[in-house]
Coordinates of N, CA and C in Angstrom, one line a residue:
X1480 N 0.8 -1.2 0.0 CA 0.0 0.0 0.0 C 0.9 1.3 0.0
X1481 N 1.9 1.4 0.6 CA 2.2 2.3 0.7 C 3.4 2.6 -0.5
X1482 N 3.9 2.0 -1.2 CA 4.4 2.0 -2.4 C 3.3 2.5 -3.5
X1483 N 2.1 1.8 -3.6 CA 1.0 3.0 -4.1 C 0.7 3.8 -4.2
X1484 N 0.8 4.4 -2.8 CA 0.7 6.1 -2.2 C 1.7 6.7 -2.7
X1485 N 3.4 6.4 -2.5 CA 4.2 6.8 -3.3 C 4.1 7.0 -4.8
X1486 N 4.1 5.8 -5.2 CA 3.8 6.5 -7.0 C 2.7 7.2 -7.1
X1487 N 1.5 7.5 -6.6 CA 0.4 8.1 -7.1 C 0.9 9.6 -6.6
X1488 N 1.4 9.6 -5.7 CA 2.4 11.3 -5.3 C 3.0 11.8 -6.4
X1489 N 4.2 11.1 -6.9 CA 5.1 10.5 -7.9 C 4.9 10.9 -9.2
X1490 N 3.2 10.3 -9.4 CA 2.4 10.8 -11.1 C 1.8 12.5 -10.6
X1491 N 1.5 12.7 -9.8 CA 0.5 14.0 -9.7 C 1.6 14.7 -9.7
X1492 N 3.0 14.8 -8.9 CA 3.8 16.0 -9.1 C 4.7 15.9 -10.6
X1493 N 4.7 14.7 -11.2 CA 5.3 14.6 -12.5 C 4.6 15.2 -13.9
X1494 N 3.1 15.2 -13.3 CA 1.9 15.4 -14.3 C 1.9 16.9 -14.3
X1495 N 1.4 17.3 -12.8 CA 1.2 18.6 -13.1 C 2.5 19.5 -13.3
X1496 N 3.8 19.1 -12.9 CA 5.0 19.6 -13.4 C 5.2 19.5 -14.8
X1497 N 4.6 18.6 -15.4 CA 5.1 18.5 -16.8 C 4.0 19.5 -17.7
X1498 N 2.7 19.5 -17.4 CA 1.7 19.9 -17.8 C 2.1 21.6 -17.8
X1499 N 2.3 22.3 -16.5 CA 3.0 23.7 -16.4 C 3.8 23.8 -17.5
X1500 N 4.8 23.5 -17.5 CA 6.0 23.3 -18.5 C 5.8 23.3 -19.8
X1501 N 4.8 22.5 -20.1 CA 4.8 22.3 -21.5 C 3.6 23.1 -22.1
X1502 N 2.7 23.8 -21.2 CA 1.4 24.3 -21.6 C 1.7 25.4 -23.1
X1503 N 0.6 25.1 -23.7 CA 0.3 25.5 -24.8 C 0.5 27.2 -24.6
X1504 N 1.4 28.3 -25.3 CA 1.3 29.7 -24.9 C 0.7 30.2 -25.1
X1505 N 0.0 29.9 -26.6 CA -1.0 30.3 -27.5 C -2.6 30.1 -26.8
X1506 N -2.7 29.3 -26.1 CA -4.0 29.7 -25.9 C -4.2 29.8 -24.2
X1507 N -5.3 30.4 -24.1 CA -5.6 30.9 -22.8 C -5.6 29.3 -21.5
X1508 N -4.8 29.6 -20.5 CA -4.5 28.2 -19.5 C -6.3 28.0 -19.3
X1509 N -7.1 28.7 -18.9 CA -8.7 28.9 -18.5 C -9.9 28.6 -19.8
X1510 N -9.6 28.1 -20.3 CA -9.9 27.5 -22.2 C -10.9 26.6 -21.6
X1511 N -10.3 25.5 -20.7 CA -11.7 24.4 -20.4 C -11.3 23.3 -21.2
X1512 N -10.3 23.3 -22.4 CA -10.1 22.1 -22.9 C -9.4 21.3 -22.3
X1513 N -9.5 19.8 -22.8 CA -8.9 19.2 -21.9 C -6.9 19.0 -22.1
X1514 N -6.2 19.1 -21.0 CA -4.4 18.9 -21.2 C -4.6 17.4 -21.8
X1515 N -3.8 17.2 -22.9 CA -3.8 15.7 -23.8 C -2.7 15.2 -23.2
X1516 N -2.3 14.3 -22.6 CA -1.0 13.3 -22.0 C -0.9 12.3 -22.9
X1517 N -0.1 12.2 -23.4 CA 0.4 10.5 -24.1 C 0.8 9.6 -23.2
X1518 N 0.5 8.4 -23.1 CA 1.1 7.6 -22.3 C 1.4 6.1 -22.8
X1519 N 2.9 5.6 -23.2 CA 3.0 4.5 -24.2 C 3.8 3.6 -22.8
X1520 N 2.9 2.2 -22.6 CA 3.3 1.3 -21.9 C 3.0 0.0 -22.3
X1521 N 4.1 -0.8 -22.1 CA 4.0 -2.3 -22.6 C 2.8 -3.2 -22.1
X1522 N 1.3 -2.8 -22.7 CA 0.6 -3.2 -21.8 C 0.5 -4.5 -22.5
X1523 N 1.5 -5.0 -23.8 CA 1.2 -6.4 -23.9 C 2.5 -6.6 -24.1
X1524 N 3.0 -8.0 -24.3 CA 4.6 -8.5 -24.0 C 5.3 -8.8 -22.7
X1525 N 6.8 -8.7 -22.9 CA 6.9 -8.6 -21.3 C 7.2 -7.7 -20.4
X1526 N 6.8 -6.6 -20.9 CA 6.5 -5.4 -19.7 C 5.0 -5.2 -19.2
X1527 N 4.2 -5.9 -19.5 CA 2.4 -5.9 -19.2 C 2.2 -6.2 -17.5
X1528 N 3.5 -6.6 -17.3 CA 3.2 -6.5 -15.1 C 3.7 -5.5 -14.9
X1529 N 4.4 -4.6 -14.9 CA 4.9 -3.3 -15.0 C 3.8 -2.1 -15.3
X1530 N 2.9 -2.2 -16.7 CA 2.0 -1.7 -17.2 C 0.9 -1.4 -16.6
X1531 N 1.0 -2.6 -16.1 CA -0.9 -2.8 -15.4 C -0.3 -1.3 -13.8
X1532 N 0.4 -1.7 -13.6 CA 0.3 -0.8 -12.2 C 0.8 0.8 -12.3
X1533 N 1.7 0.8 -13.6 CA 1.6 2.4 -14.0 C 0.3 3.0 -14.6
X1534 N -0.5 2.2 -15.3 CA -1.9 2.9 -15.5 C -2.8 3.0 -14.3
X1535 N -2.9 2.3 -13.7 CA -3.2 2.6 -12.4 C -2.8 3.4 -11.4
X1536 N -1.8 3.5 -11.4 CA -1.3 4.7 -10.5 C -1.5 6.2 -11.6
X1537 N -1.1 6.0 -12.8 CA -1.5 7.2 -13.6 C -3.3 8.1 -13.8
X1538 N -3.9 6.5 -13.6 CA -5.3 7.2 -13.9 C -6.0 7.7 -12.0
X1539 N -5.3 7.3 -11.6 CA -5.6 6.9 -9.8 C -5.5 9.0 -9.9
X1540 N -4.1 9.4 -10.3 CA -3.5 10.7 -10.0 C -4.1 11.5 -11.2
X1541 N -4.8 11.3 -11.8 CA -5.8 12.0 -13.2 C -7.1 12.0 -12.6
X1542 N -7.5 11.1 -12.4 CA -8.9 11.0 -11.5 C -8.8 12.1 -10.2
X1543 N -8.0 12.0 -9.2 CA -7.8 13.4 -8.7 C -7.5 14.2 -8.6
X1544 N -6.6 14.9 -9.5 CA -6.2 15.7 -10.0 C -8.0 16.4 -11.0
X1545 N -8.6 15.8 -11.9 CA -9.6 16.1 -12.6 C -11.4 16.4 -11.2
X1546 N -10.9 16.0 -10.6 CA -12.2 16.0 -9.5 C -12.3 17.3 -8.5
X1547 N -10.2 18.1 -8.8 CA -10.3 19.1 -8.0 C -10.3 20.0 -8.8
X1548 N -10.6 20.1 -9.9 CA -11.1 20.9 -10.7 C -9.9 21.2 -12.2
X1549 N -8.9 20.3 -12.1 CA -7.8 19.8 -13.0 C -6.8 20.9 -13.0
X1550 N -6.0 21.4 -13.8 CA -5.1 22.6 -13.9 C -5.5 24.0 -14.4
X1551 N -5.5 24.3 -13.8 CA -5.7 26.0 -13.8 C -7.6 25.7 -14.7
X1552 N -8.5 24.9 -14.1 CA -9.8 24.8 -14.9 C -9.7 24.1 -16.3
X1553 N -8.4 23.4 -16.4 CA -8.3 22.5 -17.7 C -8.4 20.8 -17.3
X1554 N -9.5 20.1 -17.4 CA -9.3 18.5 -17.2 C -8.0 18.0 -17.9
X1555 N -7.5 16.8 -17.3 CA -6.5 15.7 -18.1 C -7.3 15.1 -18.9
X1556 N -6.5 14.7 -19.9 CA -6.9 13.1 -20.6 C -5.9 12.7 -21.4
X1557 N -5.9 11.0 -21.1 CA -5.1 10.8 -20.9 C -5.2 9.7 -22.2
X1558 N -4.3 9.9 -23.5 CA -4.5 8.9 -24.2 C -3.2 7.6 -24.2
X1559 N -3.8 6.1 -23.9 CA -2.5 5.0 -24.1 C -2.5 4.6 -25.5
X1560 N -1.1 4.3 -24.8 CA -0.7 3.6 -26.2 C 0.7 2.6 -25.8
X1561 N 0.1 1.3 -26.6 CA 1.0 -0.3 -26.3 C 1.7 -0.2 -27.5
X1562 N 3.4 -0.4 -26.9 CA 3.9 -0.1 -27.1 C 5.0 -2.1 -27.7
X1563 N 4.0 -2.9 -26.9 CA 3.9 -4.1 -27.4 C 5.0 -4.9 -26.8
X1564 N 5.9 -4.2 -25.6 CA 7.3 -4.2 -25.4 C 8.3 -4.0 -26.7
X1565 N 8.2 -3.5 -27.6 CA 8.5 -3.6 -29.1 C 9.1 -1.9 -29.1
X1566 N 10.7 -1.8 -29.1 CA 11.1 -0.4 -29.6 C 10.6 0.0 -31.1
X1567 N 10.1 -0.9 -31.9 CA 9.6 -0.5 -33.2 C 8.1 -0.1 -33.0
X1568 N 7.2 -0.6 -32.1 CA 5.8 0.0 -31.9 C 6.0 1.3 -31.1
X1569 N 7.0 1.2 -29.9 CA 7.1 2.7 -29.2 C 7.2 3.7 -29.9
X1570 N 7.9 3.4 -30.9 CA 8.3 4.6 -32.0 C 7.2 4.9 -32.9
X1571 N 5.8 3.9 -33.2 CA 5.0 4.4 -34.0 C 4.2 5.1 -32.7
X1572 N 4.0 4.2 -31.5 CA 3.2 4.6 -31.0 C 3.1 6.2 -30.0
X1573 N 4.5 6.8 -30.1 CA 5.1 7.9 -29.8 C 4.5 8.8 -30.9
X1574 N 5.0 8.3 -32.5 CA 4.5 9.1 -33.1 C 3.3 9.5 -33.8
X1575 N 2.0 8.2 -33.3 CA 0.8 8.6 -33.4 C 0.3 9.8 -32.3
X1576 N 0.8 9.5 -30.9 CA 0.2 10.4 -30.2 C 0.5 12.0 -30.6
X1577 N 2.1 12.2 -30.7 CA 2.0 13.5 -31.4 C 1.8 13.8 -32.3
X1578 N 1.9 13.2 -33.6 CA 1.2 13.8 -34.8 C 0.3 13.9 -35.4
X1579 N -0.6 12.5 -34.8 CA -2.0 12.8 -34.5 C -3.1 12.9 -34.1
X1580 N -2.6 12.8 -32.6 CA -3.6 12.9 -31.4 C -3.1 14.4 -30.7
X1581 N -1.8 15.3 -31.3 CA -1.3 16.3 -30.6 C -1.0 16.3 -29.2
X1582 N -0.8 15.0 -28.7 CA -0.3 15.3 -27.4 C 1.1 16.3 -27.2
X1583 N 0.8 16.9 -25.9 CA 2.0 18.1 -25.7 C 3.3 17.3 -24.9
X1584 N 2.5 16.6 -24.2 CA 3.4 15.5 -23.1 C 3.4 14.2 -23.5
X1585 N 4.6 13.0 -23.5 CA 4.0 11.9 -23.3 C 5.0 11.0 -22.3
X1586 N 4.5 10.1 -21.4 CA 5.4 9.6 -20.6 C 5.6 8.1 -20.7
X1587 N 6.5 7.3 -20.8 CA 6.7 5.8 -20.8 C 8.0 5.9 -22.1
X1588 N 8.3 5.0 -21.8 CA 8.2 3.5 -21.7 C 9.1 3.4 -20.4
X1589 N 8.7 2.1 -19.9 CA 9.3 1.7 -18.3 C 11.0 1.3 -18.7
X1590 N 11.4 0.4 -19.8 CA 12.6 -0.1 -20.0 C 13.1 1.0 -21.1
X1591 N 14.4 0.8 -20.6 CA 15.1 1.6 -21.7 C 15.3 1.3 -22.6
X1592 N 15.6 -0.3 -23.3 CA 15.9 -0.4 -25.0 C 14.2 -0.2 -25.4
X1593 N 13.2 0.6 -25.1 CA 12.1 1.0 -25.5 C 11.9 2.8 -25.3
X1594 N 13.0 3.4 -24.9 CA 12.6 4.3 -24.4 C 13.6 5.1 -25.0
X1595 N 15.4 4.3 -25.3 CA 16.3 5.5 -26.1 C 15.6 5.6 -27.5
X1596 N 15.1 4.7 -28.3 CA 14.5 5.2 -29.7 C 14.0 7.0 -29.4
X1597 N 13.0 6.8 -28.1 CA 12.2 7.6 -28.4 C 12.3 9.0 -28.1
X1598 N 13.9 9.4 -27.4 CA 14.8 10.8 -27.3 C 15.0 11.9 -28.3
X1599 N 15.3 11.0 -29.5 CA 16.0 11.7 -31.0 C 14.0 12.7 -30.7
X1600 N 13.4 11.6 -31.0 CA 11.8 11.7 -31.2 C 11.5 13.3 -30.4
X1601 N 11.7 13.3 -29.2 CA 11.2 14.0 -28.4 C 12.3 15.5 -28.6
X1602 N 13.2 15.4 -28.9 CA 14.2 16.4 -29.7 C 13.6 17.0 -30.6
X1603 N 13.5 16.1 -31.1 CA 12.5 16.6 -32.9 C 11.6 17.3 -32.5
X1604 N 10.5 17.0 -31.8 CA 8.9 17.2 -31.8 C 8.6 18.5 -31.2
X1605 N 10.1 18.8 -29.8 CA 10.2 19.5 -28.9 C 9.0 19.4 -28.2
X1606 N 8.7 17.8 -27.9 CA 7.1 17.4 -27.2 C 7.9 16.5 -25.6
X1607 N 7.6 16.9 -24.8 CA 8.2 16.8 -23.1 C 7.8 15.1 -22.7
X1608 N 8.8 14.4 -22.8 CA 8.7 13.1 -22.8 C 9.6 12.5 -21.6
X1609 N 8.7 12.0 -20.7 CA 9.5 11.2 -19.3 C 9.3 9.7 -19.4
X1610 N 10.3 9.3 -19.0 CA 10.1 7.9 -18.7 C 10.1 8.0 -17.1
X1611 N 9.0 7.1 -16.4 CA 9.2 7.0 -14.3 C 10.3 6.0 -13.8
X1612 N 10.9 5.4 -14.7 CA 11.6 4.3 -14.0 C 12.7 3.8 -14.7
X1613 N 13.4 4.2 -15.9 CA 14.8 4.2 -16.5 C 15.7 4.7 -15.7
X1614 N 17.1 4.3 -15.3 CA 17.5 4.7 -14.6 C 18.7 5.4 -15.8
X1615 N 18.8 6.7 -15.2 CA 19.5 7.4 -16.2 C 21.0 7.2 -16.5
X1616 N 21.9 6.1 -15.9 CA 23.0 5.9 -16.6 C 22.7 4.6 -17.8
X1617 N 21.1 3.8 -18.2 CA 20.9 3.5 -19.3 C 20.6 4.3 -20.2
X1618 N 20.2 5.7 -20.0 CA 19.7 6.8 -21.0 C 20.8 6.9 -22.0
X1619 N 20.6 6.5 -23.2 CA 21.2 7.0 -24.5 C 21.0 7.6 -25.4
X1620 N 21.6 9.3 -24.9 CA 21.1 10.5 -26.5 C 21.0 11.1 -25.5
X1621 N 20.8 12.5 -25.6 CA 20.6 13.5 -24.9 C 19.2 14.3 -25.6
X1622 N 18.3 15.2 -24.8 CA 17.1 16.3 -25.5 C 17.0 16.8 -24.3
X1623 N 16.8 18.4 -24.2 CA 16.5 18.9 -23.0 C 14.9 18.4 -23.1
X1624 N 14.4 18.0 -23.7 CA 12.9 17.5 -23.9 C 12.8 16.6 -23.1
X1625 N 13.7 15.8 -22.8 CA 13.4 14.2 -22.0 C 13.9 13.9 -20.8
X1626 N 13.0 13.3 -19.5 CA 13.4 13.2 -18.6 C 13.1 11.9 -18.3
X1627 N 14.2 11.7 -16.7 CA 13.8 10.2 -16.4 C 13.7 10.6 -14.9
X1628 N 12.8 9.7 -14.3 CA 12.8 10.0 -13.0 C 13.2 8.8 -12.3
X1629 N 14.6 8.1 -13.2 CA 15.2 6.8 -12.7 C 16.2 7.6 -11.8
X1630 N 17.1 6.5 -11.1 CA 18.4 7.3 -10.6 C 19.4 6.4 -10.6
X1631 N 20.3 6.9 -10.2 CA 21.8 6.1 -10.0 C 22.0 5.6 -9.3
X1632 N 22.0 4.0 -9.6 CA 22.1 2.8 -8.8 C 23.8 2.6 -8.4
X1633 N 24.3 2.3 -7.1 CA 25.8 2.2 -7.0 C 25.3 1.3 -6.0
X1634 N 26.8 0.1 -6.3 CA 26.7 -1.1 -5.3 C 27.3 -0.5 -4.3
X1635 N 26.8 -1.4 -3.0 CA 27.5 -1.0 -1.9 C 29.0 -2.4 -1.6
X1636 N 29.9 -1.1 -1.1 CA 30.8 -3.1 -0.7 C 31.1 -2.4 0.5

């Protein structure tokens, strides 16, 4: 339970941090429309036990975040996308949400030979893309666009 509590903390300050950040300048924050999130997770293959508990904690912190009246009077929504455990589907499925669903944000993939494809991507798009669990000495490529909220694992002797 309390690992729960932690990630649903975890998504709401990642969400609304990213959402600030990336907000549209062009139109008014008080619009009413809804902030579009991408969200690409292996919800089939073998990251789908990983999957099942990031959509859940993601929609857990969308669901309340949207009930307290969402960001600045704008709801989330939140579109997925399976990514198949497959760096070739992450990469379509990356570039359906922003080229045709316009997502501003999108967050995933949990493993990183699914998640460096998708840096160059978020370079390009200049569209604000996190991974929650890559630990950043697997991160390969650089974009100030891309973040990981992994960290640096060091053995103890």
């Amino acid at each position: 339970m309390k690992n729960k509590i932690i990630w649903i903390i975890v998504v709401v300050i990642v969400l609304g941090g990213l959402i600030w950040w990336s907000q549209d300048r062009n139109k008014p924050l008080t619009s009413g429309e809804p902030i579009k999130i991408g969200v690409i997770y292996g919800f089939t293959g073998l990251a789908s036990f990983w999957a099942e508990y990031a959509k859940n904690a993601t929609d857990l912190a969308v669901e309340e975040i949207n009930k307290n009246g969402g960001i600045n009077g704008r709801p989330i929504s939140v579109l997925y996308e399976d990514s198949q455990t497959n760096p070739a589907k992450a990469v379509s499925a990356y570039k359906k949400l922003v080229d045709v669903d316009g997502v501003r944000v999108v967050v995933g993939d949990v493993w990183a030979f699914l998640v460096n494809p998708l840096i160059p991507l978020a370079e390009e798009s200049k569209v604000v893309t996190i991974s929650p669990t890559v630990m950043d000495a697997s991160v390969e490529g650089e974009s100030s666009y891309f973040f990981t909220l992994g960290h640096s694992m060091q053995s103890v002797r």
